[in-house]
Structure formats: structure tokens, C-alpha cells
mmCIF file of C-alpha atoms and ligand atoms in Angstrom:
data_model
loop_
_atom_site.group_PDB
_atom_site.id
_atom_site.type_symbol
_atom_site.label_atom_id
_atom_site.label_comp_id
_atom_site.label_asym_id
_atom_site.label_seq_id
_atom_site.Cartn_x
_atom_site.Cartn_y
_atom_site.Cartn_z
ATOM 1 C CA UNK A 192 55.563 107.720 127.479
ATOM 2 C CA UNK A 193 51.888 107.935 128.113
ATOM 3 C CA UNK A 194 50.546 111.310 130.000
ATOM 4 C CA UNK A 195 48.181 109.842 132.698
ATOM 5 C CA UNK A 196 48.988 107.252 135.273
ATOM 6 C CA UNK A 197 47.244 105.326 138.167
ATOM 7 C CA UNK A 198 47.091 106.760 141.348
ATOM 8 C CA UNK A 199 45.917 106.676 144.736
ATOM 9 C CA UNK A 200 43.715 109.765 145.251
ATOM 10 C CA UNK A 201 42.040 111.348 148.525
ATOM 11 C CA UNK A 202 39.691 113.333 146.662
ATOM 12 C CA UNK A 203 37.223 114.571 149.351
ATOM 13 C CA UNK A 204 37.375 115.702 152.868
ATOM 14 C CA UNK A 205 36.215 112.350 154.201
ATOM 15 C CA UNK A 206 37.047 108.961 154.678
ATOM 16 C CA UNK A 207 38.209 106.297 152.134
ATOM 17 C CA UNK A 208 40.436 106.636 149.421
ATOM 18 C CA UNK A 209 39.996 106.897 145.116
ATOM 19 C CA UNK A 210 42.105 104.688 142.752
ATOM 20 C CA UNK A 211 41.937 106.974 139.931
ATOM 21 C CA UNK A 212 44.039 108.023 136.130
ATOM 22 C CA UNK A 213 45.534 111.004 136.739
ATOM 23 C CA UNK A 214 48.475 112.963 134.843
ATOM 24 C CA UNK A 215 51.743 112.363 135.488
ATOM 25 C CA UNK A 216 53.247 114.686 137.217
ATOM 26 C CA UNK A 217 55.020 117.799 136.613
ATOM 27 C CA UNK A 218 58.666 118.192 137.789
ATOM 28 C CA UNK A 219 60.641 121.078 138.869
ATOM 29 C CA UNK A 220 64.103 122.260 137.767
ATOM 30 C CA UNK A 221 65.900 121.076 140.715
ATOM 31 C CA UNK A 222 63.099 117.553 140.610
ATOM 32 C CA UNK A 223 63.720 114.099 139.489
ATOM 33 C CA UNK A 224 60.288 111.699 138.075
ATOM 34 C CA UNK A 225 60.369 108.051 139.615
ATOM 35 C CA UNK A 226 58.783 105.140 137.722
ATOM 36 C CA UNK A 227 57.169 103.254 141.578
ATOM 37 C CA UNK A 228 58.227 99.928 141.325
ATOM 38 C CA UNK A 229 57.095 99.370 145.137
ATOM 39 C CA UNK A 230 55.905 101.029 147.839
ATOM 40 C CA UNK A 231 54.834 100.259 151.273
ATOM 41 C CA UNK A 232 51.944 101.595 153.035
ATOM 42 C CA UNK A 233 52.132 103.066 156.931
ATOM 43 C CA UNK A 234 49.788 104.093 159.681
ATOM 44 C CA UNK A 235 50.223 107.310 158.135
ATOM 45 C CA UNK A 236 48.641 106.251 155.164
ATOM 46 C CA UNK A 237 45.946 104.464 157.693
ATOM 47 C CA UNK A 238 45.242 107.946 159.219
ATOM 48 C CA UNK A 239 44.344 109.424 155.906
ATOM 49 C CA UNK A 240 42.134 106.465 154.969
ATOM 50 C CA UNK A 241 40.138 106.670 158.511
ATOM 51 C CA UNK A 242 40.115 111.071 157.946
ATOM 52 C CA UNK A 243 40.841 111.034 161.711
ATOM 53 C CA UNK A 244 41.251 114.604 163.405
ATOM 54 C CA UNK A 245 44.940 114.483 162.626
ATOM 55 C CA UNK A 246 44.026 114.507 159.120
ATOM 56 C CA UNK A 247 41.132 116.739 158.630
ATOM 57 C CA UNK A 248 44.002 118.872 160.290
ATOM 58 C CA UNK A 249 46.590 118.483 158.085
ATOM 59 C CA UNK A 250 45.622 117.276 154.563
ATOM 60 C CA UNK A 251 44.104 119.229 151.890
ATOM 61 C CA UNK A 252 42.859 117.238 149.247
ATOM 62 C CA UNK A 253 43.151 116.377 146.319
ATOM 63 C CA UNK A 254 46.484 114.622 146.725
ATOM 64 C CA UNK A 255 48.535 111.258 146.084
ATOM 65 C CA UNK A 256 48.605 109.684 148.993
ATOM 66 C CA UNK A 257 52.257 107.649 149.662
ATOM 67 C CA UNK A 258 55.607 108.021 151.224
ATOM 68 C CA UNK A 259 57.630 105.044 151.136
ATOM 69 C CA UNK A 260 58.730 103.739 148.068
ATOM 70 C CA UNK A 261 61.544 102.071 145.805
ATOM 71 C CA UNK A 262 61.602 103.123 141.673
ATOM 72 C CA UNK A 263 64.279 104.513 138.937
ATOM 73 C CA UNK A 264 64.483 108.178 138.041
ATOM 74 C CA UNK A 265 62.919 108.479 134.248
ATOM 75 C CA UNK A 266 63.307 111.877 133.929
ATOM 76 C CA UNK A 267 65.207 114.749 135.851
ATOM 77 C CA UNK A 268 65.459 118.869 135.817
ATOM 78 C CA UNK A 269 67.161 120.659 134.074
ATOM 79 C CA UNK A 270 68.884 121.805 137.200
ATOM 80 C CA UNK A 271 69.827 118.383 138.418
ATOM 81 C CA UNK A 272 73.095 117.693 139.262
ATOM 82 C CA UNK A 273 73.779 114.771 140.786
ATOM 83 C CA UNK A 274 71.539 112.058 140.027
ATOM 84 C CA UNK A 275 70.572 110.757 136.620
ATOM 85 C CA UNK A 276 68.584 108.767 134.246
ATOM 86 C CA UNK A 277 67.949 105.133 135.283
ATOM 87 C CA UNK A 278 69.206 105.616 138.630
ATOM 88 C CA UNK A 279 67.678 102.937 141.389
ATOM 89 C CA UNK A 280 66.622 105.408 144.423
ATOM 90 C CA UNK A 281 64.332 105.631 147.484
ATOM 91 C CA UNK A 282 63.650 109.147 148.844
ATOM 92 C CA UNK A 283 63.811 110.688 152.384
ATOM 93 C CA UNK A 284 59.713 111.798 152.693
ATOM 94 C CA UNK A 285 60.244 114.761 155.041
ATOM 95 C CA UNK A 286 61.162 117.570 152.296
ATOM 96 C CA UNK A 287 63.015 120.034 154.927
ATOM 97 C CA UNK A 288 63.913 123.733 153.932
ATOM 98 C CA UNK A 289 67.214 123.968 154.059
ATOM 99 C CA UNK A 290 67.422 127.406 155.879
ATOM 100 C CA UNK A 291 65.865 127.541 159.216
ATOM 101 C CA UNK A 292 67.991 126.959 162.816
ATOM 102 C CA UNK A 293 67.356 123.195 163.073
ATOM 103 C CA UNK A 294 68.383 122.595 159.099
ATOM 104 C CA UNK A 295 71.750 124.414 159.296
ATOM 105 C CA UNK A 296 72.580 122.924 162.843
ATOM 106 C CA UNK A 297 72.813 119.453 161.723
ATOM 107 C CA UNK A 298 69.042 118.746 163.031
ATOM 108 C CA UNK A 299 66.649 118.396 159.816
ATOM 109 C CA UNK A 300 64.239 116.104 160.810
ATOM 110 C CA UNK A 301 62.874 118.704 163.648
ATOM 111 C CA UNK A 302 62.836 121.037 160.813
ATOM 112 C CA UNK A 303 59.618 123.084 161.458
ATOM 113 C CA UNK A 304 58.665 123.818 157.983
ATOM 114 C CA UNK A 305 58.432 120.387 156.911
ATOM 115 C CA UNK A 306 56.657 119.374 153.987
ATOM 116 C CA UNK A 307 55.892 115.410 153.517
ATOM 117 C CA UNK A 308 55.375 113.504 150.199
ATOM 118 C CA UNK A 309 52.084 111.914 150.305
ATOM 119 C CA UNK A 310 50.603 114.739 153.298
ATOM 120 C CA UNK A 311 51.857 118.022 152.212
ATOM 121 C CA UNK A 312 52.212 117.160 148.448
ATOM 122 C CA UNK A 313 51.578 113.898 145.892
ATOM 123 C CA UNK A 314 52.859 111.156 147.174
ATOM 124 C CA UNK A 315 54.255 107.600 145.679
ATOM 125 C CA UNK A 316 51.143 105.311 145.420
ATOM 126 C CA UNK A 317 51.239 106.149 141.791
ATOM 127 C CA UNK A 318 53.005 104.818 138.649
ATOM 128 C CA UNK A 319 55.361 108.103 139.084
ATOM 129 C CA UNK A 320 56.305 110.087 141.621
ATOM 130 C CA UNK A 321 58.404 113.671 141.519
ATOM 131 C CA UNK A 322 60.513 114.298 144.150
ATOM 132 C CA UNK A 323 63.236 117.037 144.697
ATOM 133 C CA UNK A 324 66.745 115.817 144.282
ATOM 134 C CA UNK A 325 67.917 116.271 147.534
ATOM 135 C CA UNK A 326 65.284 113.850 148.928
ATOM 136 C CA UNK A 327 66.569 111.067 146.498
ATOM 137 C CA UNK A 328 68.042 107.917 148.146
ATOM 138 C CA UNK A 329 70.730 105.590 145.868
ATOM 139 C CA UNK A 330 69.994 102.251 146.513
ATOM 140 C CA UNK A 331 71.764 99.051 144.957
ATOM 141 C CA UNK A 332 69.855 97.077 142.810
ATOM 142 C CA UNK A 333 72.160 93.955 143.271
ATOM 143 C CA UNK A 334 72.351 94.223 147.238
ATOM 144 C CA UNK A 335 68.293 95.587 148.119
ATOM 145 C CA UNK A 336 65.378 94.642 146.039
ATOM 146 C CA UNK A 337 62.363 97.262 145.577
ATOM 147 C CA UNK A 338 59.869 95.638 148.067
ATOM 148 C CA UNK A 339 62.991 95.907 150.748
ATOM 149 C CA UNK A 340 64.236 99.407 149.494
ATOM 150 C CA UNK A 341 60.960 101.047 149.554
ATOM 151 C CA UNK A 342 60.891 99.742 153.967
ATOM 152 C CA UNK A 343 64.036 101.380 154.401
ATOM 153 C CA UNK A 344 62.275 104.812 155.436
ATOM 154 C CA UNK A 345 60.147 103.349 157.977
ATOM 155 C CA UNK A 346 62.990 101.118 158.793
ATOM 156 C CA UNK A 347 65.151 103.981 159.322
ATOM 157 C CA UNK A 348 62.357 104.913 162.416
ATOM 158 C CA UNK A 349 63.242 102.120 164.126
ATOM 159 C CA UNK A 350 66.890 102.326 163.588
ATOM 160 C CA UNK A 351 67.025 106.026 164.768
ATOM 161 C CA UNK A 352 64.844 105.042 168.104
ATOM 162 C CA UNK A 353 66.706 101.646 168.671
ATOM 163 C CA UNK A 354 70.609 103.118 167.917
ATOM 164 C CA UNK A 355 70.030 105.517 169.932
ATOM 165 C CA UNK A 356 71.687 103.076 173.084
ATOM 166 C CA UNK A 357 74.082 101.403 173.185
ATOM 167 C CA UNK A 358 72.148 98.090 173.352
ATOM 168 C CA UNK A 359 74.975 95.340 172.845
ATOM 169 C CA UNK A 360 75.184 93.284 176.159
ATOM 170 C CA UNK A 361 71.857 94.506 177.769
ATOM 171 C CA UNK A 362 68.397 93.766 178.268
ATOM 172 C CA UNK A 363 66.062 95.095 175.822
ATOM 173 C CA UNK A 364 62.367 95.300 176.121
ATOM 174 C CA UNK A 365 60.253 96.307 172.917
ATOM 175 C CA UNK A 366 56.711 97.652 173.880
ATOM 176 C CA UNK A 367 54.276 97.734 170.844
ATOM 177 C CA UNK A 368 55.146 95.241 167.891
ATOM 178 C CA UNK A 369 53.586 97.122 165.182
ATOM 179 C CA UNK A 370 56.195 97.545 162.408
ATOM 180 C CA UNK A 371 58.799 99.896 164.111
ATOM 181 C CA UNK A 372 58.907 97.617 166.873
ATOM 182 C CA UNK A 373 59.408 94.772 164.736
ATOM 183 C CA UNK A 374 62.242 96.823 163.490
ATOM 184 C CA UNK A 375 63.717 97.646 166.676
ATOM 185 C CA UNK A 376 63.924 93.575 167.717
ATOM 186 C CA UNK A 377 65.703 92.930 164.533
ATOM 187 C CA UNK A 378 68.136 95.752 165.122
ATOM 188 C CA UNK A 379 68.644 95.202 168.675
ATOM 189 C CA UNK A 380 69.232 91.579 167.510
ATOM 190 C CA UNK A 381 71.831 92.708 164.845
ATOM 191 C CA UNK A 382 73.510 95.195 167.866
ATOM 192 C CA UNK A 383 74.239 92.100 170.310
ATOM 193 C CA UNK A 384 71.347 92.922 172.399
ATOM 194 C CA UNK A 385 71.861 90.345 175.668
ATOM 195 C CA UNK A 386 67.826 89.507 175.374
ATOM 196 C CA UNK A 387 65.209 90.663 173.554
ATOM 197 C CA UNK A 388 61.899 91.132 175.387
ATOM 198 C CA UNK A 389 58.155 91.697 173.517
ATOM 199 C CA UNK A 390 55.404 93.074 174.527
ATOM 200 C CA UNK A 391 51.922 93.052 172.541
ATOM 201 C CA UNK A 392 48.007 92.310 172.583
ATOM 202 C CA UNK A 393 48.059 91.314 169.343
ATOM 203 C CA UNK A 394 49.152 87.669 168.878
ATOM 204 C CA UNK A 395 49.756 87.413 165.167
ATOM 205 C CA UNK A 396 52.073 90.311 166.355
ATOM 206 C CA UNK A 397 53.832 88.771 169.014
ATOM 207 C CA UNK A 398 54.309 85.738 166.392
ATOM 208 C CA UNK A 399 56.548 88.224 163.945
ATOM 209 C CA UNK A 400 58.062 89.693 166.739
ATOM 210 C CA UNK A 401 59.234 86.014 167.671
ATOM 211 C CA UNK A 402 60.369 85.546 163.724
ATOM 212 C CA UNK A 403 62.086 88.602 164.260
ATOM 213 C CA UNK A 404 63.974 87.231 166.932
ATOM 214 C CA UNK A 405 62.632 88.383 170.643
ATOM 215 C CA UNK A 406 63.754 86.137 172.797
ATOM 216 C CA UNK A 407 60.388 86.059 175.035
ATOM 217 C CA UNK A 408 57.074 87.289 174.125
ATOM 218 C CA UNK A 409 54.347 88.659 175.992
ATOM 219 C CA UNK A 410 50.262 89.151 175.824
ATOM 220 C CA UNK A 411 48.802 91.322 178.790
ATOM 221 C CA UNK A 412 45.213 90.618 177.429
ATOM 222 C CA UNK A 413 45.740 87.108 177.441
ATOM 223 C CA UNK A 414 48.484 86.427 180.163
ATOM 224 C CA UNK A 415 47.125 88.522 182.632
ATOM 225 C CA UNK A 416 49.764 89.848 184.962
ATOM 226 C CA UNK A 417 51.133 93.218 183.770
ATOM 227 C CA UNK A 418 54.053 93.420 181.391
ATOM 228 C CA UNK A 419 56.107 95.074 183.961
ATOM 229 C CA UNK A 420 55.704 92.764 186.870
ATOM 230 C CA UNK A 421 57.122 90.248 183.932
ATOM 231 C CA UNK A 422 59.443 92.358 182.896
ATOM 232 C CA UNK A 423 60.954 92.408 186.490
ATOM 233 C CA UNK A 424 60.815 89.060 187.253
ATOM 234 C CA UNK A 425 62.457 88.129 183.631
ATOM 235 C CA UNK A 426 65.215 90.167 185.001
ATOM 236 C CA UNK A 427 66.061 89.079 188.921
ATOM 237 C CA UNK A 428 63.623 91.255 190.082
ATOM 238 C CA UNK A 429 65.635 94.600 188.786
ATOM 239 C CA UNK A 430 64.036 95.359 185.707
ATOM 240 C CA UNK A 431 65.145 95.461 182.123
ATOM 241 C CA UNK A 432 68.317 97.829 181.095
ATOM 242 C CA UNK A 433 66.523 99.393 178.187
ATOM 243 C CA UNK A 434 63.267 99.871 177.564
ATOM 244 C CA UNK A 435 61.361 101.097 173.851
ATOM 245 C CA UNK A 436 57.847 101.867 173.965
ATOM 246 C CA UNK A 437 56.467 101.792 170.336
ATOM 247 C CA UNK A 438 53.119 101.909 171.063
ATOM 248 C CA UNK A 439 51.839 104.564 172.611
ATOM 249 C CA UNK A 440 48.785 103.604 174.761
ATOM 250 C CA UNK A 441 49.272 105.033 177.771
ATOM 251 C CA UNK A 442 49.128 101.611 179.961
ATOM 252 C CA UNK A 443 52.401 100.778 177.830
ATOM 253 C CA UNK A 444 54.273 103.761 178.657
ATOM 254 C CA UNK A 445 53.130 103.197 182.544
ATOM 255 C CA UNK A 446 54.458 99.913 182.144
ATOM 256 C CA UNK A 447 57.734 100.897 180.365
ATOM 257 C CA UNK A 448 58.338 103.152 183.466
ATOM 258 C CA UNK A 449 57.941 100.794 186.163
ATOM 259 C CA UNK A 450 59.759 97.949 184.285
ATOM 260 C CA UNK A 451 62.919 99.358 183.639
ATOM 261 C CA UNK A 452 65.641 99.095 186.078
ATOM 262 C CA UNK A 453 67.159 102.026 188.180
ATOM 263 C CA UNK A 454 69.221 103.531 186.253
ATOM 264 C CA UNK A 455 67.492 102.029 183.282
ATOM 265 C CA UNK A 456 66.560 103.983 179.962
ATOM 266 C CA UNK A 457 63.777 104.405 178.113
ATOM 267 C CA UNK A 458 62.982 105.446 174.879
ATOM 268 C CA UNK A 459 59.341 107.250 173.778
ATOM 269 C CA UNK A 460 58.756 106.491 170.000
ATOM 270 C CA UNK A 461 55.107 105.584 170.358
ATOM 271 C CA UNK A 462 52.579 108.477 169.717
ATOM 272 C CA UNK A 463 49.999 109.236 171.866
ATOM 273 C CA UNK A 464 46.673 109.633 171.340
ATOM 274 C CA UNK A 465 45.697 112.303 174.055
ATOM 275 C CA UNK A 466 47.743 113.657 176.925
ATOM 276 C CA UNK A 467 49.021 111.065 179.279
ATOM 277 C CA UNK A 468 50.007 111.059 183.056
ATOM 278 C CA UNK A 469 53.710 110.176 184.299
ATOM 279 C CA UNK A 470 54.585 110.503 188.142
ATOM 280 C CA UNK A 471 58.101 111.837 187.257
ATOM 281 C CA UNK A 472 59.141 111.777 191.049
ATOM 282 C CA UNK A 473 58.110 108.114 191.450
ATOM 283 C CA UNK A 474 58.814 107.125 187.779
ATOM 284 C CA UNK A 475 61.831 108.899 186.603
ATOM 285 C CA UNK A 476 63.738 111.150 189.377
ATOM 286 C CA UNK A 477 63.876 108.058 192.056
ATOM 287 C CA UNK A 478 64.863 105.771 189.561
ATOM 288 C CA UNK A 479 67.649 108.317 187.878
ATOM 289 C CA UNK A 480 66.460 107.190 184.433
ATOM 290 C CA UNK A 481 67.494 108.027 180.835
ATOM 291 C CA UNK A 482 64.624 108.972 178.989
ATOM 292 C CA UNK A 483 65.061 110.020 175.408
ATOM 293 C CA UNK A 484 61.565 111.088 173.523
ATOM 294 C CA UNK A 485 62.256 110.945 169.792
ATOM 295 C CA UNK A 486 60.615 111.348 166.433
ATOM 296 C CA UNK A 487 61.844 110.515 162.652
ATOM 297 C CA UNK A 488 65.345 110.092 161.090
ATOM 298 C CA UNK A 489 68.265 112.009 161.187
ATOM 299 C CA UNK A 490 68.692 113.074 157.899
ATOM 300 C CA UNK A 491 70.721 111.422 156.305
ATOM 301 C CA UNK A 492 72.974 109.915 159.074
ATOM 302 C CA UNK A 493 70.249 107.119 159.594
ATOM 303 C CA UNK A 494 69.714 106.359 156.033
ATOM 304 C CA UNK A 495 74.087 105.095 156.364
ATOM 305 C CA UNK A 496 73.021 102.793 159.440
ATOM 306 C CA UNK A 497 69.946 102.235 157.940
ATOM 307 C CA UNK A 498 71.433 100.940 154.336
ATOM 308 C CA UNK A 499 74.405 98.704 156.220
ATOM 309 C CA UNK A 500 71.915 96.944 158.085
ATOM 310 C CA UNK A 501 69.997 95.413 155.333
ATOM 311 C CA UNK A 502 72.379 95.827 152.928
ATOM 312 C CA UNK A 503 75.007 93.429 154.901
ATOM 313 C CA UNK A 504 71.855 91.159 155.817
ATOM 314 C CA UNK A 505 72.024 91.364 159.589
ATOM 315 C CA UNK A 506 68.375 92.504 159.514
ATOM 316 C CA UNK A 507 65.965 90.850 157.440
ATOM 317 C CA UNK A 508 62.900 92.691 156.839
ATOM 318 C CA UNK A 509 61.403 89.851 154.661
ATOM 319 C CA UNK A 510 59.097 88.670 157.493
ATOM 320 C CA UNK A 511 57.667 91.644 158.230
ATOM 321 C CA UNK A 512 55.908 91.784 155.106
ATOM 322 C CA UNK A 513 52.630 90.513 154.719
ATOM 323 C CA UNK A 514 51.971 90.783 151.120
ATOM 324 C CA UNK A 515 51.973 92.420 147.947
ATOM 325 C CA UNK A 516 49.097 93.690 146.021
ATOM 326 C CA UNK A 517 48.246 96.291 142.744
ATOM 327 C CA UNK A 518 46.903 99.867 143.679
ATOM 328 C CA UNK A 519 43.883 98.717 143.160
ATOM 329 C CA UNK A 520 43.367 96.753 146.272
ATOM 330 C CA UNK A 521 44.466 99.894 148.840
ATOM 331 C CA UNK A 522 40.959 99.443 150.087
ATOM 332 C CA UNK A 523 41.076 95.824 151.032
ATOM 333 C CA UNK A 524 44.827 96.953 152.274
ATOM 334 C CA UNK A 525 43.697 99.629 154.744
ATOM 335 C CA UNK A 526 40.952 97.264 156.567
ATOM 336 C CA UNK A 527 43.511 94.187 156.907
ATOM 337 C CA UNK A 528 45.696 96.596 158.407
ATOM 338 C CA UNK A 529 42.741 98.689 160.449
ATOM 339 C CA UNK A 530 42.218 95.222 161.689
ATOM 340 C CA UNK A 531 46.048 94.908 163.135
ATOM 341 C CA UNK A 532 46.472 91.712 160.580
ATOM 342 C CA UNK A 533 49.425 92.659 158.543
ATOM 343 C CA UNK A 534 53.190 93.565 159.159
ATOM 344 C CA UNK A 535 53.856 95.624 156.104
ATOM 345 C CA UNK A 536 52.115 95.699 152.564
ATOM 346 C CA UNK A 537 53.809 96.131 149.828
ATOM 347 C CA UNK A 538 51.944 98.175 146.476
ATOM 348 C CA UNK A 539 53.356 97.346 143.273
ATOM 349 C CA UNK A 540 52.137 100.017 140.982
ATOM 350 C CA UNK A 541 53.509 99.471 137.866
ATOM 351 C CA UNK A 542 52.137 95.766 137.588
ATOM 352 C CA UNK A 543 48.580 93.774 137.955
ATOM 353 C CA UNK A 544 49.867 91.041 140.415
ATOM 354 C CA UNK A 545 46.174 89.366 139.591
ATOM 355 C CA UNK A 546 47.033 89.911 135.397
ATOM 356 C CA UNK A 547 50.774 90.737 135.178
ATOM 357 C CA UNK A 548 50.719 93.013 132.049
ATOM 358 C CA UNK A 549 54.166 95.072 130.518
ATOM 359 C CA UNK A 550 54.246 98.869 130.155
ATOM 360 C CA UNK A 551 56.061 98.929 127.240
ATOM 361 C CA UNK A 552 58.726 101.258 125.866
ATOM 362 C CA UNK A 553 59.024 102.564 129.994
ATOM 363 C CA UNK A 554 62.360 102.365 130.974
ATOM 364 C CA UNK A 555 63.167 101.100 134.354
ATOM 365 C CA UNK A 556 60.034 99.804 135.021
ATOM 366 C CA UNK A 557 60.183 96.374 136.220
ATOM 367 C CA UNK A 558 57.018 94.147 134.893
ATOM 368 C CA UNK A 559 57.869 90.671 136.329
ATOM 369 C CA UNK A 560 55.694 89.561 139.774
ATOM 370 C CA UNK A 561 58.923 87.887 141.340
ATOM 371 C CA UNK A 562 58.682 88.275 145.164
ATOM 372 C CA UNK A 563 54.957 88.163 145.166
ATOM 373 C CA UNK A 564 55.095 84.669 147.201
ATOM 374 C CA UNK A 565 57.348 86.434 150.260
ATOM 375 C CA UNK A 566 57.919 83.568 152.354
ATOM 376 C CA UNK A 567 60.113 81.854 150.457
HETATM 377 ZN ZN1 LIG B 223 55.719 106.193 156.956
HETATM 378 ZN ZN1 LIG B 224 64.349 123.836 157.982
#
């Protein structure tokens, strides 16, 4: 096995990002190596790439950027117990510590000393990856192919924020149709959802959030009226049953509020940008309203609800992605998806898609470009 590998690097404390040879990583005792065979980039990712306030905050480069991805272990600790050589896995990002109140209560993902591969330490955009064993995710090569397996972490968002209700028989409305709410649709599809409803002011959006399977779409830059007067009247002037607000922009969350039936419930997934104004008498007390605010994955209850969905096909992720490119073209990645003109991209590290080339003598490493043409 060679010693260096490619990687995607955020060298300096400013924007952009460095596609640079590296060596491959080190791995602890209790660590398993990963040849990448995909991984999928996410706003995350985005928010390094811009070097926004959130991370000048948080990220302290140099560091391998990447925390969704799909590979088999090549190499594992010495004090490694339970997974092996040439296993197919995925990984839970969020690295929790095992010993603090919310870990030992059942309650992980609000662990407070959090570490996250690709923020807090290298990440997957790389030909290898090490990743404690804990972390590691067993996929099934027969039933979930790489560029799937490597969505099921931001998948799992969506299927922690959409599970959340019981959504079989009601009205949904999705709010925000970037990738988790493309998730949610599907999922709220799978769960017998009465109708789907989607809101965006993106069209190419609102067009995957139809392929996805919304039942009626909606553009408040282009359709004018506000997405909760249409909300109402879609639903005999009471409002939807359940609404999910994905996006964050405050106008969204106004709207989610004032479009969801009495007795509704609503679901906060979307992040913020800066503080934003709710009149809870009006808004939430009046109305007795459910309103859940949540964040991340129950680890690893989601990854079970998470793996059935796709697993038994009643959510196809296929649509969502846009394409699939080499390491190399992160740059050109990051501006499509700056631009809001891409579902999901998938990187395939180990391959040139342009020249497809094989790494020879690497086990597990998968050189063929099948699945580069992803609507077939
Ligand atoms: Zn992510
Ligand atoms: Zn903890």
C-alpha cells in the first residue's frame, strides 16, 4: 500500500479549499482505516468552503474536510473487536464521549463534547479515512450501493426530524427542499402520509421535491400569495396537521406557524441564521400546538429506521443526487451547490471519473465508474 493519498485539505484560515497528497492516516488501537469509495458533500462542507463565522469559529486548520461517506475497512487496531478486514461500513460522524449525562442516558447526539469527522478531526474526502470503531456503520453491499450508503447519515437527519410524528393519515407540509427536506417527502411518503405539501423558492428544488413525491408544490417568489394562506386553503381553511420547516429563514418558520392547524405540530429542523421572532401567545399557546425543535440522529436508533428505509426500497434516494465527480472537482462542486443547483454530490475518491484508472494491489477498493450516469 502506498503512504500518501489524495485529500481534500483546508489549509488556511480563509476561504476555498486544497486538493492535495497527503499521508495516510494514522490509526488508533481502538480505530479502523476506510478505503472512500464515495462520499457525499453537505452544507457543512459548504460552510467550510465559504469560512463563514461558524467556521472561523470552529475549525482549526489543517484538516480533511468530509463526513459522509461509504468504503471497506483495510486495516483495524489492534484493539478492535468487532469489525474486521474487508468489512463494507459507513460511520456515524458525531464521535460522542461515552461518559457524560446525555451519553449514558440514552441521548448521544446532544452529547456536549462532541467531536465531528471532517470539523473537529480529518474527515472522508480522502482515499482513506480513520475512524474509531464505535462510529463504524455495517452496510450490505448486495442491498445499498456506496453512492446510497455514504447519504444514509444525512438521510438519517431527515428520518430523525420526519419520524418523529406519527405522519400516516395526515397532512404534511415540508418547508425548505434542500436535501433533508427532500428526505422528509420521501419518508413521509414511505409512512402513509395523507398529502404531501412543498414549499420552496428554488424551482429546480421544487422539481425534486415533486420526483420525490409531494403531492403539491409551492414557489412564494414566483406564486405570490404566502405559503401559509396556501397552506390553509389546501386544507379547508384549517391548516395542515404537521408541519416541517427545513429551512430556516425566518419568513418560513412564520409561515410554518400560521399554517398549521390548531392543534397542529410543527417540527424546527432548519437552522437559523440570527435570532428570530415568534409571537408564542398568538402562534403557539392559542393554537395548543406541538412543537418539537430537533437536531441530528439518535445514535444509533435512527441508523435501524434509517437502513430499513432504503434498504427495503420504500425511499429512493437516487433522485436526489445530482452527480458524481473525482476530488478534484470539490471546487466546481461547492459553487454548483453555493448556487442552490444540485441535490446531493457524490465524490468518488478512489477513481478519475474523467480517466478511470485502478489502484492496484488495494483491497476493497472499487475502480469501476458504474453509477456515474444516475438517472438511469
Ligand atoms: Zn452532513
Ligand atoms: Zn458524551
Amino acid at each position: 500500500m502506498s503512504e500518501t493519498m489524495m485529500a481534500v485539505r483546508k489549509l488556511e484560515k480563509a476561504p476555498g479549499l486544497t486538493v492535495e497528497e497527503v499521508p495516510i492516516p494514522e490509526m488508533g488501537v481502538d480505530e479502523v482505516l476506510v478505503a472512500v469509495e464515495a462520499a457525499s458533500v453537505c452544507g457543512t462542507d459548504l460552510h467550510i468552503w465559504k469560512w463563514d463565522d461558524w467556521a472561523s469559529n470552529r475549525i482549526r486548520p489543517p484538516l480533511t474536510i468530509g463526513h459522509e461517506f461509504a468504503g471497506t475497512v483495510v486495516d483495524v487496531g489492534s484493539a478492535v473487536r468487532h469489525v474486521s478486514i474487508g468489512d463494507y461500513v459507513s460511520a456515524e460522524s458525531h464521535v460522542t464521549c461515552g461518559m457524560c449525562f446525555q451519553c449514558r442516558t440514552g441521548q448521544a447526539h446532544m452529547c456536549p463534547m462532541t467531536r465531528i469527522l471532517g470539523v473537529d478531526r480529518d474527515g472522508c474526502f480522502a482515499d482513506y479515512v480513520s475512524i474509531p470503531e464505535k462510529v463504524v456503520w455495517r452496510n450490505d453491499r448486495n442491498k445499498i450501493p456506496p453512492e446510497i450508503a455514504t447519504l444514509q447519515e444525512p438521510f438519517g437527519n431527515g428520518v430523525f426530524a420526519t419520524l418523529a410524528h406519527e405522519l400516516a393519515g395526515q397532512s404534511v407540509a415540508v418547508l425548505g427542499c434542500g436535501p433533508t427536506g427532500l428526505f422528509s417527502i420521501g419518508i413521509a411518503n414511505a409512512s402513509g402520509a395523507g398529502s404531501v405539501y412543498a414549499a420552496d423558492i428554488n424551482d429546480y428544488r421544487l422539481s425534486l421535491a415533486t420526483t420525490m413525491g409531494a403531492d403539491r408544490v409551492y414557489n412564494p417568489l414566483r406564486q405570490g400569495d404566502d405559503v401559509a394562506t396556501w397552506m390553509i386553503e389546501a386544507n379547508e381553511g384549517y391548516g395542515v396537521d404537521i408541519v416541517l420547516e427545513m429551512s430556516g429563514a425566518a419568513s418560513s418558520i412564520d409561515a410554518a406557524f400560521r399554517g398549521v392547524r390548531n392543534g397542529g405540530r410543527v417540527t424546527l429542523f432548519g437552522i437559523p441564521s440570527t435570532p428570530v421572532r415568534i409571537d408564542v401567545a398568538e402562534s403557539m399557546i392559542f393554537k395548543n400546538l406541538t412543537v418539537l425543535a430537533l437536531n441530528g440522529r439518535r445514535i444509533f436508533d435512527t441508523w435501524y429506521k434509517t437502513r430499513w428505509l432504503l434498504e427495503s426500497g420504500r425511499v429512493d434516494l437516487r433522485p436526489v443526487i445530482t452527480k458524481e465527480v473525482s476530488l478534484k472537482e470539490v471546487e466546481e462542486v461547492m459553487k454548483t451547490l453555493a448556487a442552490g443547483q444540485a441535490g446531493k454530490v457524490i465524490l468518488r475518491p478512489s477513481i478519475e471519473i474523467s480517466q478511470p484508472e485502478t489502484r492496484n494491489g488495494l483491497p476493497g477498493v472499487n475502480a469501476n465508474v458504474e453509477g456515474q450516469d444516475l438517472h438511469r
